[in-house]
Each structure stands twice: as structure tokens, then as C-alpha cells.
XYZ file of C-alpha atoms in Angstrom:
685
model
C 91.159 73.837 -103.946
C 89.650 70.814 -102.182
C 88.451 67.788 -104.154
C 86.303 65.109 -102.525
C 86.325 61.779 -104.392
C 84.094 58.770 -103.698
C 84.817 55.597 -105.640
C 81.658 53.506 -105.894
C 80.890 50.228 -107.604
C 79.250 51.954 -110.589
C 80.260 55.629 -110.528
C 83.166 57.633 -109.137
C 81.903 60.957 -107.783
C 83.716 64.289 -107.472
C 82.884 67.434 -105.487
C 85.257 70.385 -105.973
C 85.347 73.263 -103.487
C 86.931 76.310 -105.097
C 88.744 79.022 -103.103
C 85.723 81.317 -103.552
C 83.549 78.626 -101.834
C 81.712 77.743 -105.063
C 81.116 74.054 -105.766
C 81.443 71.931 -108.905
C 80.291 68.332 -109.153
C 81.197 65.583 -111.603
C 80.680 61.851 -112.188
C 82.534 59.255 -114.242
C 82.010 55.510 -114.581
C 84.206 53.588 -112.145
C 87.090 51.404 -113.271
C 87.005 48.553 -110.705
C 90.126 46.803 -111.978
C 92.182 49.993 -111.559
C 90.223 52.506 -109.411
C 92.857 55.217 -109.795
C 92.110 55.449 -113.541
C 88.595 56.799 -112.898
C 90.037 59.318 -110.420
C 92.650 60.503 -112.899
C 89.976 60.743 -115.597
C 87.765 62.872 -113.353
C 90.629 65.142 -112.319
C 91.486 65.636 -115.986
C 87.869 66.266 -117.078
C 87.493 68.843 -114.307
C 90.560 70.621 -115.689
C 92.507 70.119 -112.457
C 95.566 68.235 -113.642
C 97.691 71.384 -113.910
C 96.628 72.493 -110.431
C 97.383 69.021 -109.065
C 100.878 68.973 -110.562
C 101.455 72.477 -109.136
C 100.435 71.417 -105.613
C 97.360 73.691 -105.630
C 94.890 70.862 -105.007
C 94.122 68.691 -101.969
C 92.260 65.394 -102.447
C 90.188 63.627 -99.796
C 89.350 60.172 -101.049
C 86.907 57.412 -100.130
C 88.571 54.226 -101.334
C 86.998 50.841 -102.093
C 90.304 49.008 -102.584
C 90.250 47.375 -99.137
C 86.508 46.685 -99.294
C 86.557 45.024 -102.710
C 89.634 42.943 -101.931
C 88.058 41.680 -98.696
C 84.716 40.823 -100.327
C 86.392 39.108 -103.268
C 88.979 37.272 -101.133
C 91.877 38.842 -103.004
C 94.234 39.830 -100.199
C 97.938 38.986 -100.238
C 99.640 35.878 -98.849
C 99.813 36.550 -95.091
C 101.478 34.603 -92.267
C 99.636 34.625 -88.931
C 101.844 34.407 -85.823
C 100.435 33.608 -82.384
C 101.317 31.697 -79.215
C 101.885 27.961 -79.076
C 98.660 25.974 -79.092
C 96.604 28.726 -80.700
C 97.500 28.544 -84.414
C 93.908 27.536 -85.345
C 92.434 30.555 -83.562
C 91.073 32.230 -86.693
C 89.777 28.984 -88.193
C 87.833 27.972 -85.061
C 86.501 31.503 -84.472
C 83.476 31.682 -82.169
C 82.022 28.371 -83.408
C 78.751 30.093 -84.290
C 76.511 28.988 -87.138
C 75.829 31.418 -89.950
C 72.562 29.578 -90.699
C 71.012 28.282 -87.492
C 68.610 25.768 -89.071
C 70.802 24.556 -91.925
C 71.942 21.069 -90.932
C 74.338 20.791 -93.865
C 76.028 24.192 -94.171
C 78.611 24.667 -96.865
C 82.150 24.385 -95.559
C 84.081 27.651 -95.480
C 87.759 27.846 -96.279
C 89.826 29.021 -93.274
C 90.859 32.682 -93.523
C 94.534 31.712 -93.232
C 95.825 28.471 -94.802
C 97.098 26.040 -92.179
C 100.701 26.190 -93.368
C 100.757 29.986 -92.880
C 99.708 29.763 -89.211
C 102.840 29.899 -87.089
C 103.412 29.542 -83.335
C 105.974 30.999 -80.969
C 106.632 31.929 -77.329
C 106.026 35.233 -75.573
C 102.796 34.257 -73.825
C 101.474 36.231 -70.883
C 98.485 35.575 -68.631
C 95.306 37.587 -68.124
C 96.922 39.345 -65.159
C 99.993 40.326 -67.213
C 102.326 37.734 -65.658
C 104.729 35.826 -67.911
C 103.805 32.231 -68.794
C 106.327 31.515 -71.556
C 109.156 33.841 -72.627
C 109.999 34.778 -76.199
C 113.505 33.409 -76.747
C 116.119 34.139 -79.411
C 115.639 30.576 -80.682
C 111.914 31.262 -81.096
C 112.667 34.318 -83.203
C 115.267 32.549 -85.357
C 112.899 29.631 -85.975
C 110.102 31.998 -87.023
C 112.344 33.890 -89.417
C 113.482 30.639 -91.013
C 109.866 29.536 -91.463
C 109.033 32.861 -93.091
C 111.971 32.530 -95.487
C 110.566 29.195 -96.658
C 106.931 30.331 -96.886
C 107.725 33.690 -98.565
C 104.529 35.565 -97.554
C 103.942 39.178 -98.586
C 102.697 40.176 -95.132
C 102.797 39.099 -91.485
C 100.188 39.489 -88.721
C 101.358 39.154 -85.109
C 98.705 38.381 -82.475
C 99.980 37.235 -79.073
C 97.640 36.582 -76.170
C 96.942 39.562 -73.877
C 99.381 41.743 -75.792
C 97.203 44.751 -74.924
C 98.537 44.389 -71.357
C 102.183 44.150 -72.403
C 103.285 44.599 -76.023
C 107.010 44.034 -75.573
C 107.033 40.568 -77.190
C 105.012 41.738 -80.200
C 107.274 44.740 -80.701
C 110.358 42.521 -80.458
C 108.964 40.167 -83.122
C 108.034 43.088 -85.362
C 111.524 44.555 -85.168
C 113.310 41.246 -85.713
C 111.213 40.288 -88.762
C 111.499 43.769 -90.254
C 115.294 43.712 -89.935
C 115.602 40.152 -91.245
C 113.637 40.962 -94.391
C 115.036 44.457 -94.866
C 111.588 46.016 -94.341
C 110.246 44.195 -97.411
C 107.414 42.497 -95.503
C 104.239 44.312 -94.484
C 103.885 43.714 -90.727
C 100.916 44.334 -88.418
C 100.835 43.691 -84.679
C 97.643 43.441 -82.680
C 98.813 45.808 -79.945
C 98.863 48.563 -82.600
C 95.837 47.613 -84.700
C 93.400 46.781 -81.874
C 94.753 46.652 -78.286
C 91.562 45.114 -76.874
C 90.544 41.821 -75.308
C 88.978 38.937 -77.315
C 91.884 37.233 -79.046
C 89.783 36.070 -82.033
C 88.385 39.504 -82.940
C 91.766 41.140 -82.302
C 93.453 38.484 -84.432
C 90.979 38.919 -87.284
C 91.476 42.683 -87.316
C 95.263 42.261 -87.327
C 95.177 39.641 -90.082
C 92.803 41.752 -92.208
C 95.138 44.714 -91.774
C 98.097 42.719 -93.106
C 96.081 40.821 -95.721
C 94.827 44.091 -97.256
C 97.623 46.486 -96.303
C 100.008 45.885 -99.241
C 97.146 46.374 -101.740
C 96.133 49.661 -100.134
C 99.766 50.736 -99.900
C 100.467 50.042 -103.588
C 97.268 51.745 -104.695
C 97.850 54.887 -102.648
C 101.518 55.097 -103.652
C 100.516 54.805 -107.313
C 97.829 57.484 -106.920
C 100.226 59.793 -105.072
C 102.860 59.278 -107.741
C 100.414 60.089 -110.557
C 99.206 63.276 -108.808
C 102.446 64.323 -107.129
C 102.792 66.675 -105.182
C 99.042 66.822 -104.416
C 98.395 65.888 -100.761
C 95.902 63.023 -100.432
C 93.877 62.032 -97.377
C 91.704 58.928 -97.075
C 88.349 58.453 -95.341
C 88.271 55.897 -92.527
C 85.348 53.656 -91.599
C 84.701 55.771 -88.492
C 83.834 58.923 -90.457
C 87.149 60.778 -90.139
C 90.123 61.075 -92.472
C 93.765 60.059 -92.263
C 96.751 61.120 -94.345
C 97.472 58.694 -97.186
C 101.026 58.184 -95.912
C 99.603 56.614 -92.726
C 96.494 54.991 -94.230
C 98.158 51.812 -95.475
C 99.189 50.968 -91.892
C 95.490 51.030 -90.972
C 93.938 49.267 -93.972
C 91.387 47.513 -91.739
C 90.078 50.952 -90.766
C 89.125 51.681 -94.408
C 86.578 48.917 -95.024
C 83.630 51.364 -94.985
C 85.593 54.268 -96.405
C 83.080 55.462 -99.018
C 79.802 54.973 -97.099
C 81.281 56.745 -94.074
C 81.680 59.841 -96.251
C 77.952 59.956 -96.904
C 77.205 59.778 -93.190
C 79.683 62.569 -92.471
C 77.883 64.780 -94.979
C 74.440 63.828 -93.632
C 75.572 64.689 -90.103
C 76.941 68.034 -91.284
C 73.729 68.841 -93.164
C 71.596 67.704 -90.235
C 73.412 70.148 -87.959
C 73.031 73.012 -90.455
C 69.275 72.363 -90.843
C 68.619 71.598 -87.161
C 67.717 68.023 -88.110
C 69.742 66.161 -85.490
C 67.886 62.831 -85.756
C 68.096 61.202 -89.178
C 67.528 57.795 -90.711
C 69.769 57.765 -93.760
C 69.803 55.589 -96.824
C 72.457 55.826 -99.498
C 71.223 54.099 -102.638
C 73.982 53.801 -105.176
C 74.432 51.624 -108.207
C 75.566 48.459 -106.422
C 74.106 48.535 -102.911
C 72.119 50.514 -100.367
C 73.630 51.555 -97.034
C 71.312 52.533 -94.185
C 72.290 54.134 -90.869
C 70.974 56.183 -87.955
C 72.195 59.578 -86.760
C 71.019 60.593 -83.286
C 72.795 63.899 -82.553
C 75.920 62.231 -83.879
C 77.184 59.362 -86.042
C 76.713 56.023 -84.290
C 79.797 53.774 -84.218
C 80.087 50.056 -83.584
C 82.910 47.616 -82.929
C 80.750 44.641 -83.925
C 80.781 45.252 -87.680
C 81.351 42.661 -90.380
C 82.754 42.584 -93.884
C 81.697 39.466 -95.765
C 82.255 36.519 -93.418
C 84.723 38.360 -91.214
C 84.066 40.222 -87.958
C 85.683 43.670 -87.868
C 86.125 44.920 -84.302
C 87.720 48.283 -85.136
C 85.403 51.320 -84.758
C 83.257 51.876 -87.834
C 79.997 53.613 -88.622
C 77.041 51.501 -87.502
C 75.644 50.738 -90.928
C 73.533 48.009 -92.509
C 74.225 47.229 -96.167
C 72.008 45.312 -98.591
C 72.376 44.384 -102.250
C 69.571 46.634 -103.495
C 71.116 49.403 -105.563
C 70.156 50.890 -108.886
C 72.141 48.204 -110.681
C 70.732 45.264 -108.683
C 69.583 42.528 -111.063
C 66.039 41.123 -110.974
C 65.654 37.376 -111.511
C 63.159 34.524 -111.117
C 63.906 31.812 -108.565
C 63.187 28.073 -108.912
C 59.769 28.567 -107.365
C 58.795 31.096 -110.026
C 58.989 34.134 -107.722
C 60.520 37.468 -108.643
C 63.720 38.214 -106.679
C 66.170 41.125 -106.596
C 69.938 41.199 -106.047
C 72.425 40.849 -104.561
C 74.177 40.585 -107.945
C 74.646 43.919 -109.674
C 75.220 45.006 -113.247
C 77.962 47.294 -111.892
C 79.680 49.828 -114.129
C 80.384 47.420 -116.975
C 78.098 46.665 -118.676
C 75.745 48.422 -116.244
C 71.938 48.524 -116.507
C 70.506 47.833 -119.959
C 69.301 51.430 -120.325
C 72.910 52.642 -120.232
C 73.310 51.229 -123.737
C 76.622 49.515 -122.943
C 75.568 45.944 -123.621
C 73.680 45.145 -120.431
C 70.939 42.559 -120.971
C 69.667 41.805 -117.468
C 66.838 43.820 -115.853
C 67.782 46.139 -112.979
C 66.126 48.650 -110.651
C 67.429 51.477 -112.836
C 65.832 49.874 -115.894
C 62.521 49.630 -114.014
C 62.637 53.324 -113.111
C 63.492 54.188 -116.716
C 60.647 52.103 -118.171
C 58.168 53.699 -115.749
C 59.326 57.152 -116.874
C 60.855 58.147 -113.551
C 64.280 58.540 -115.115
C 64.143 60.985 -118.016
C 66.252 59.926 -121.027
C 67.195 63.517 -121.869
C 68.061 64.583 -118.309
C 70.244 61.711 -117.037
C 73.622 62.983 -115.789
C 72.620 66.464 -116.855
C 71.919 65.285 -120.401
C 75.465 63.985 -120.951
C 74.322 60.337 -121.015
C 71.286 59.304 -123.058
C 69.209 56.419 -121.726
C 68.062 53.604 -123.997
C 64.474 52.956 -122.876
C 63.908 50.289 -125.533
C 66.887 48.297 -124.241
C 65.507 48.593 -120.704
C 62.099 47.316 -121.881
C 63.694 44.334 -123.639
C 65.639 43.462 -120.480
C 62.553 43.595 -118.252
C 60.582 41.586 -120.825
C 62.877 38.621 -120.081
C 61.258 38.306 -116.660
C 57.833 39.692 -117.549
C 56.969 36.910 -120.016
C 57.740 33.953 -117.695
C 55.688 35.651 -114.959
C 52.767 36.368 -117.278
C 53.071 40.115 -116.678
C 53.345 43.156 -118.875
C 56.648 45.022 -118.955
C 55.072 47.815 -116.897
C 53.749 45.381 -114.270
C 57.127 43.648 -114.017
C 58.927 46.985 -113.645
C 56.528 48.002 -110.899
C 57.131 44.658 -109.168
C 60.887 45.201 -109.233
C 60.479 48.568 -107.512
C 58.119 47.110 -104.896
C 60.674 44.452 -103.984
C 63.504 47.003 -103.872
C 61.448 49.233 -101.575
C 60.622 46.312 -99.286
C 64.317 45.352 -99.034
C 65.243 48.925 -98.080
C 62.344 49.299 -95.621
C 63.415 46.110 -93.873
C 67.000 47.358 -93.668
C 65.865 50.689 -92.180
C 63.905 48.794 -89.512
C 67.057 46.847 -88.591
C 68.926 50.022 -87.608
C 65.939 51.751 -86.000
C 63.138 49.575 -84.587
C 65.440 46.675 -83.732
C 67.689 49.045 -81.771
C 64.905 50.660 -79.766
C 64.213 53.700 -81.993
C 60.837 54.758 -83.390
C 61.250 55.860 -87.046
C 58.450 58.386 -86.522
C 60.835 60.385 -84.308
C 63.353 60.749 -87.151
C 63.601 62.429 -90.522
C 64.396 60.237 -93.525
C 67.483 61.480 -95.374
C 68.184 59.972 -98.783
C 71.191 60.330 -101.016
C 73.060 58.447 -103.685
C 72.156 58.621 -107.346
C 69.016 56.470 -106.971
C 67.797 57.418 -103.491
C 65.456 60.276 -104.367
C 63.224 58.047 -106.509
C 62.275 55.906 -103.499
C 62.240 58.304 -100.555
C 58.488 59.005 -100.289
C 57.505 55.346 -100.586
C 59.999 54.312 -97.895
C 58.910 57.087 -95.546
C 55.268 56.040 -95.866
C 56.071 52.387 -95.184
C 57.947 53.418 -92.013
C 55.246 55.805 -90.805
C 57.526 58.827 -91.238
C 56.180 62.237 -92.226
C 59.327 64.232 -93.016
C 62.201 63.642 -95.410
C 65.364 65.475 -96.431
C 66.923 65.356 -99.893
C 70.243 67.204 -99.613
C 71.603 69.387 -102.349
C 74.157 67.430 -104.398
C 72.615 64.266 -102.918
C 73.795 62.178 -105.865
C 77.412 62.827 -104.857
C 76.913 63.257 -101.110
C 79.594 60.754 -100.112
C 82.136 62.809 -102.085
C 80.843 65.947 -100.356
C 81.303 64.182 -97.027
C 85.013 63.854 -97.716
C 85.248 67.663 -97.559
C 83.408 68.094 -94.254
C 84.935 65.159 -92.360
C 87.568 65.939 -89.715
C 90.995 64.364 -89.477
C 90.464 61.647 -86.902
C 91.928 58.904 -84.742
C 89.890 56.345 -82.822
C 92.086 54.789 -80.119
C 91.171 52.207 -77.501
C 92.626 49.944 -74.841
C 91.126 47.178 -72.763
C 91.160 47.930 -69.009
C 88.905 45.433 -67.262
C 87.688 45.994 -63.702
C 84.449 46.617 -61.809
C 83.185 50.179 -62.007
C 81.074 49.531 -58.916
C 81.034 46.414 -56.755
C 77.422 46.367 -55.595
C 74.224 45.239 -57.305
C 72.269 48.485 -57.203
C 70.623 51.044 -59.473
C 72.093 53.771 -57.292
C 74.700 55.786 -59.143
C 76.894 56.055 -56.056
C 76.598 52.581 -54.508
C 79.831 50.633 -54.371
C 81.928 53.036 -56.458
C 85.661 52.575 -56.034
C 87.070 56.096 -55.864
C 90.344 55.006 -57.495
C 88.683 53.874 -60.745
C 88.339 57.424 -62.079
C 92.070 57.966 -61.716
C 92.806 54.695 -63.520
C 90.514 55.563 -66.440
C 91.943 59.059 -66.737
C 95.478 57.643 -66.769
C 94.637 55.270 -69.640
C 92.895 58.121 -71.456
C 95.951 60.322 -71.102
C 98.107 57.670 -72.781
C 95.636 57.279 -75.647
C 95.264 61.030 -76.138
C 99.026 61.573 -76.269
C 99.358 58.816 -78.866
C 96.536 60.247 -81.000
C 97.843 63.791 -80.749
C 101.288 62.666 -81.899
C 99.767 60.994 -84.985
C 97.664 64.043 -85.865
C 100.506 66.487 -85.287
C 102.564 64.397 -87.717
C 100.004 65.438 -90.368
C 100.904 69.103 -89.766
C 97.720 69.860 -87.830
C 97.660 72.557 -85.168
C 97.527 71.294 -81.582
C 94.713 73.691 -80.681
C 92.532 72.268 -83.482
C 92.376 68.830 -81.839
C 89.359 67.927 -79.709
C 88.965 64.781 -77.597
C 85.818 62.752 -76.913
C 86.480 60.137 -74.202
C 84.182 57.161 -73.689
C 84.129 53.754 -72.014
C 82.580 50.361 -72.813
C 80.474 48.992 -69.942
C 78.438 45.863 -69.267
C 76.693 44.194 -66.376
C 78.955 41.640 -64.705
C 78.537 38.304 -66.496
C 77.489 39.781 -69.842
C 79.468 39.354 -73.067
C 78.491 42.526 -74.941
C 79.047 46.147 -74.003
C 77.464 49.560 -74.486
C 79.597 52.611 -75.184
C 79.061 55.472 -72.723
C 80.488 59.002 -72.806
C 83.020 59.487 -69.996
C 83.252 62.257 -67.424
C 83.218 60.324 -64.150
C 81.993 57.012 -62.744
C 78.796 58.344 -61.221
C 77.533 59.807 -64.496
C 78.709 56.774 -66.472
C 76.813 54.320 -64.252
C 73.577 56.273 -64.528
C 73.977 56.660 -68.309
C 74.670 52.922 -68.695
C 71.514 51.925 -66.813
C 69.453 54.215 -69.057
C 71.164 53.063 -72.265
C 70.634 49.400 -71.339
C 66.946 50.018 -70.630
C 66.517 51.830 -73.957
C 68.261 49.104 -75.959
C 66.932 45.999 -74.175
C 63.846 47.231 -72.318
C 65.164 46.700 -68.793
C 67.997 47.423 -66.384
C 69.510 44.981 -63.910
C 70.588 44.847 -60.266
C 74.131 43.731 -61.049
C 77.585 45.260 -60.637
C 78.806 47.162 -63.699
C 82.080 46.185 -65.347
C 84.447 48.434 -67.278
C 85.874 46.724 -70.391
C 87.473 49.250 -72.770
C 88.598 52.869 -72.602
C 88.271 54.868 -75.827
C 89.422 58.261 -77.094
C 88.156 59.855 -80.301
C 90.409 62.685 -81.465
C 89.129 65.029 -84.170
C 90.811 67.950 -85.895
C 88.821 70.090 -88.293
C 90.945 71.227 -91.219
C 89.696 73.635 -93.893
C 86.378 75.291 -92.892
C 83.544 74.287 -95.190
C 80.283 76.141 -95.729
C 77.664 75.350 -98.313
C 76.801 78.457 -100.355
C 73.334 79.873 -99.679
C 70.703 79.768 -102.380
C 68.835 82.749 -103.787
C 65.436 83.194 -102.157
C 62.168 84.690 -103.354
C 59.199 86.315 -101.640
C 56.854 84.125 -103.689
C 55.672 80.936 -102.062
C 54.628 78.788 -104.987
C 56.877 76.933 -107.367
C 54.378 77.613 -110.166
C 54.805 81.379 -109.784
C 58.563 80.917 -110.104
C 58.725 78.536 -113.022
C 55.553 78.628 -115.119
C 57.232 80.615 -117.846
C 60.308 78.375 -118.094
C 60.399 76.167 -121.181
C 62.319 73.405 -119.397
C 59.346 72.697 -117.091
C 56.630 70.449 -118.483
C 54.150 67.759 -117.579
C 54.269 64.073 -118.433
C 52.106 61.041 -117.831
C 53.803 58.470 -115.610
C 52.737 54.931 -114.870
C 51.074 54.656 -111.452
C 49.868 58.269 -111.257
C 46.292 59.388 -111.926
C 47.285 62.949 -112.797
C 49.952 64.592 -114.902
C 53.341 64.779 -113.240
C 55.296 68.011 -113.509
C 59.036 67.982 -114.104
C 61.283 70.673 -112.637
C 65.045 70.990 -113.096
C 66.413 71.469 -109.588
C 68.541 74.410 -110.701
C 65.338 76.265 -111.655
C 64.080 76.154 -108.052
C 65.024 78.783 -105.497
C 64.886 78.950 -101.740
C 61.456 79.322 -100.196
C 59.370 77.942 -103.050
C 56.792 75.232 -102.342
C 56.572 72.145 -104.575
C 53.421 70.039 -104.541
C 53.565 66.369 -105.564
C 53.359 64.446 -107.708
C 56.396 65.782 -109.568
C 59.894 64.875 -110.643
C 62.911 66.990 -109.701
C 65.762 66.368 -112.136
C 69.378 67.358 -111.546
C 72.797 66.481 -112.876
C 73.506 63.535 -110.609
C 70.119 62.283 -109.378
C 66.349 62.429 -109.738
C 63.762 62.894 -106.979
C 60.158 61.707 -107.148
C 57.829 63.672 -104.865
C 54.776 61.456 -104.518
C 51.180 62.574 -104.392
C 50.281 63.807 -100.923
C 53.783 65.194 -100.269
C 54.875 68.837 -100.285
C 58.458 70.045 -100.664
C 60.289 73.281 -99.982
C 63.873 74.340 -100.648
C 65.712 75.759 -97.636
C 68.386 78.461 -97.708
C 71.113 75.950 -98.648
C 69.102 74.293 -101.419
C 68.174 71.166 -99.441
C 64.729 69.854 -100.330
C 62.564 69.373 -97.210
C 59.573 67.094 -97.777
C 56.508 66.741 -95.580
C 53.506 64.463 -95.854
C 50.536 66.771 -96.351
C 47.434 66.377 -94.208
C 45.119 66.381 -97.222
C 45.343 65.218 -100.804
C 46.055 67.802 -103.485
């Protein structure tokens, strides 16, 4: 049995794939202070503890331990080691302002306290030549400093170590031996062997700062569920065995959201919907991303105030989830988020002591969340408590509770629309060319409104959308994303011609670097007991025009094709291409290995084409009057719908883990897998 687990800020989601390919889903409230407790609770409530203890269960887990620790600044005491004269590297950063027009910005504490920044020898130049050797005295002095400082972890980041890592490896070995392997050690030539010493240093420090927390958490979880094998989702959309995950903690900062994108990509392929704008609206935040025949990755991501240069899904996150709190600012205007009610106490309608108004409370007051159908009827909603919470902002604004609730939803929708434009319009994509795919427990209530604001006419609400990130854990491949900086000109002439000025030796150089990366990745995957013939390789290179600072990632086959593809990619992103030589910066290899085959079960179909013909006689279908609608709104349990039926809005589709609002003017149909395909109708019904 395979169990996908996604730990969110409010709920922890479970998707169980049985040996007969049937699926069970489950949700429990998260336990942020000890995330493993919610997982153990869910495993127990699903009746899987015996199977886990017998080794008959495999868990693939999206963890928030690294994410939460980074956002809350709760990493471990970490010493940062670099070359002499560069100890303030992480404090100085790129000297860029977070707020361009703020003349008195608040001072930020340095990521590493000054006393924990240490310097040593072992410096090499940009051409790989030795500037200052690493001596035995240097090593002894460092070890003595570490004995005094007593950090829990060490990050080693020497200049140009991606060209020659001997000094970093020597430091790693000496420190490990001196402290009897009691210190958690990261070196930049392992974490991120790329140029840009600041970004490489930040990634290495984050890996050490978070690594011991991830290691302790995973060891505790493995011990509690022994001998169940556990894999962990990485930020790039692939999984890694838990035994190796703690060494790559920085690669887990988008662990949960990446699971949702993996599932959306899988579903897009199965429904021939290769171009998707996705939004994952959970209890704490909303994550938006773009899929264009594949998951888009970036090495320019951020977590809080920190740049994260390791490959991660290209995702934009905002504080507009179901639990986002509405409040009134000093100017008397209604605002939303980023603070969230979280899992405890949660929205007021949960009846757990929450007093502040949230998006979920607004949906409940407007009747869009049904008190008797929430979480499949296992959790009753307190509508009166939700009304009292919203009244706290309605009265000061001179609004009714209904008007205030509607205002909260309008602001939430505007926040999400703006976020979707960031990852589409601002990157050269027309939303009209994509299908809007929503998931997360709260996503279905907003999908039609967002699509209309973006000028989109089609939407996809996947089956099990309320737990889609957990489903994504089951479909994601085992993966390694490896890279190495290899700077040189790809062509030496300023020309749009794909053959002008190409150095014929560059292809051999790139292929040699790729071979090294592939061998390293294969060794790591084979160590997870994967078959060699299951591993596929996707090579790519980062290119830029000579003199530029930023790169575009281009699939690699040969220089001629790469040059042409770069010109076109640059024109699409920035609106023009340039008559400049093209420079190679990084070589990348993505290695994927699909493990257990996964297929969603097909739904029963019917020759009838109207939902009314299928469900009129069912007693669990009825009509209600909802605020904002001029006609009665029908309510259908999703399990009562079968493939091929047509659903005409306005209506509510309730299910165990989410609710979908099909607005007036929209028509839906269930496909063979149970996904709900929505289209904007050409006439009003």
C-alpha cells in the first residue's frame, strides 16, 4: 500500500492507494508543534498502523518542517566558514533594497551572527588557480574556534569551490573527525556547485541551519513507523528517500506545494490539458503556478527574506487561504491576511474558539459551505460563530454581516487574481491560452470568479482536489536535480544565426560535464534500490547574452539547437532578442525514476447527458437560496455524479474534502476519471 501525506498549516491530508488500485482519502487537523503527531493520528485512523509495523506500507511525505523553521527563524546554531576577508558575505548580500522607496527601512538581523562567521585559507581564483592554500594550522585554528562556539551545524562555502572542491572536502573531513560526526556539516560544492558566492553560501547555510531539525524529525517519524519506508517530496517536484533527505534540507522548502503541482501535471497529461494555471488554496496560503507541457522550475526562488538558488517549482505564494484573517487598517479599509487562524483555533465556524473573521467564515455565512456536509459531515460548522466574528468588522465599516462577508471574498479573489497574473502575464503568457486548475480545500469555491477576472473560459477541478498535494506524492518520481557552473561562450559572434561563431569543442565540454552529473545522480538513485533502466535523464543548460546577469534554462541536445531556442525564449520572455554572443553559465541534469505505477480508477459512465436525469430522485440533492444569486442553487454530492453528466450552474458540488461553486453561466461535465471540466457557456441559463 502507498500512502501520500501532505502536512499543511491547517490540515494534514492523506491519500491511500490500495493494492487493488482503489483510493481512500482522509484529513486531520495539523499539529504544527509536532507535525509527526498528525501523521501518526491519520495512519491510526485509517487503520494502517498494523500494516506499517509489518512493513506493508510505503509513505511519501510532503514535509513543512524546513519551511516553518525558515519562516519562523528557528534553525539551529550554525557556524559559517569561508575564505579570509569574506566573513560578512551573507550579511552584505546583494545590497538590494526590499522596499525601493522606503527611506527608513527596518534593520534586518544578519542571517548568521558575527561571532559565528569564521575565516580560513583554501582560496582559489576564478580560473581555478591557487591563491592561498589551506594549511594544517588553518584547520587546527578552525577546530579550536568551533570547540569554543559549540554550534550544532557548520556550513562551508569557499570561493570558486565548484571548480575545485578539495579544500572544502578536507575541511569537512577534519571537522567531522574532530567532533566524532556529532556536527551537521554542509559544503557548498555538494549543496550547490554553482557560481555566485552569496547565493551558494545562502543555500549552504540554510541546508545546515535546517538540516538537524529535518534529520531529527525524519528519524523520529521513521522510528515511530519502523520498518515502513518513507520518502520525502523535494521542492523540485520529485521525491528522495528519507535517509538522504536531511542532507538536502534546503531542497525541501516547497515540499508540500510541489506535490500539488506534480498531481496537476499528471492529471493534465491524462486529460490532454498540457497548459494549466494552477492555484492551490489551502487554509493558510494560496500557491499559484504555471504548467506549460511540464512543471516550470526556477533557481531564483525565495523563502522569507532569503534567496534560495536550488531548483524549485516556480511558484508564487500569497497569504490568502481559507484561514486568512480579515481586519481593518488605520485608514478604515478592509484588509485580508497574511495572518491566518491556522489549525488552532482555526476559523470561527470550526467552533474551536476562533474569534477573528476569515475567508472560510465568509463562505460559511454566505451559505457556500454547508454545515452538514463539511469534511463529509464529520465536522459540523458553527454558522452563528462565523457571523459573530464577521460582525466585528461589519459594524465599524457600517455594513451588514452579509455585505462584509462578500467584501472579504472580493478581496481574497483580487489577491489571487493578482498572483495568477504574476506567473502568467508578467512572464509573457496569455491566461486565455491556459486552463485554470484549482485544488486545495478552499479552491473550488473561487475558481469561476478567478477565471472570469482573467478572461479564461475553461477550468479543471480534479477529483480529490481537496487533498491533491497528498495525491501528488504518489505520482511524483524519485528525482535528483544536479548542476555545475561551466562558464564559457557558446558562440563568439554577435549574430542571430544559429551556426555563426560556434566553437565545435563546446559540445564535447558540455557532454563531459553532463556525464559527471549523470553518474553522480545515478549512484544516488541506485542507492535507493531503484532499477538502472527506470532512470531517465533530462539535460539542460543556463544561457545568457554576454554582459547579462540572469539566465534562461534551455533544453540541451547540441549548441546549434540551444542557440536558436535561447533567442526564441528571450524574445518570448522580454519581447526582443539581441545581436550579442551567447554565454553558457550552468550545466544541469534532471534524473527521474518512476517507482510504483499509478493510475486513477475510471468512473462509471451513463448514456444520459443531464445531471437532472441522473439525480432528480436522490434525496441528498436539494435547492437552497444563496446570497448573491437570483435563482435557487442546487446542491449535488460529488459522489452522486457519474462520468458524462452535464451540470449547469449555479450549483454547489459538495464532497468529503472540498466544495465547488459552479457560477451562473458556467457548465460542468465529469470526465472518465471523475475530474470536473468547467466551461463558460455562450449564453445565460
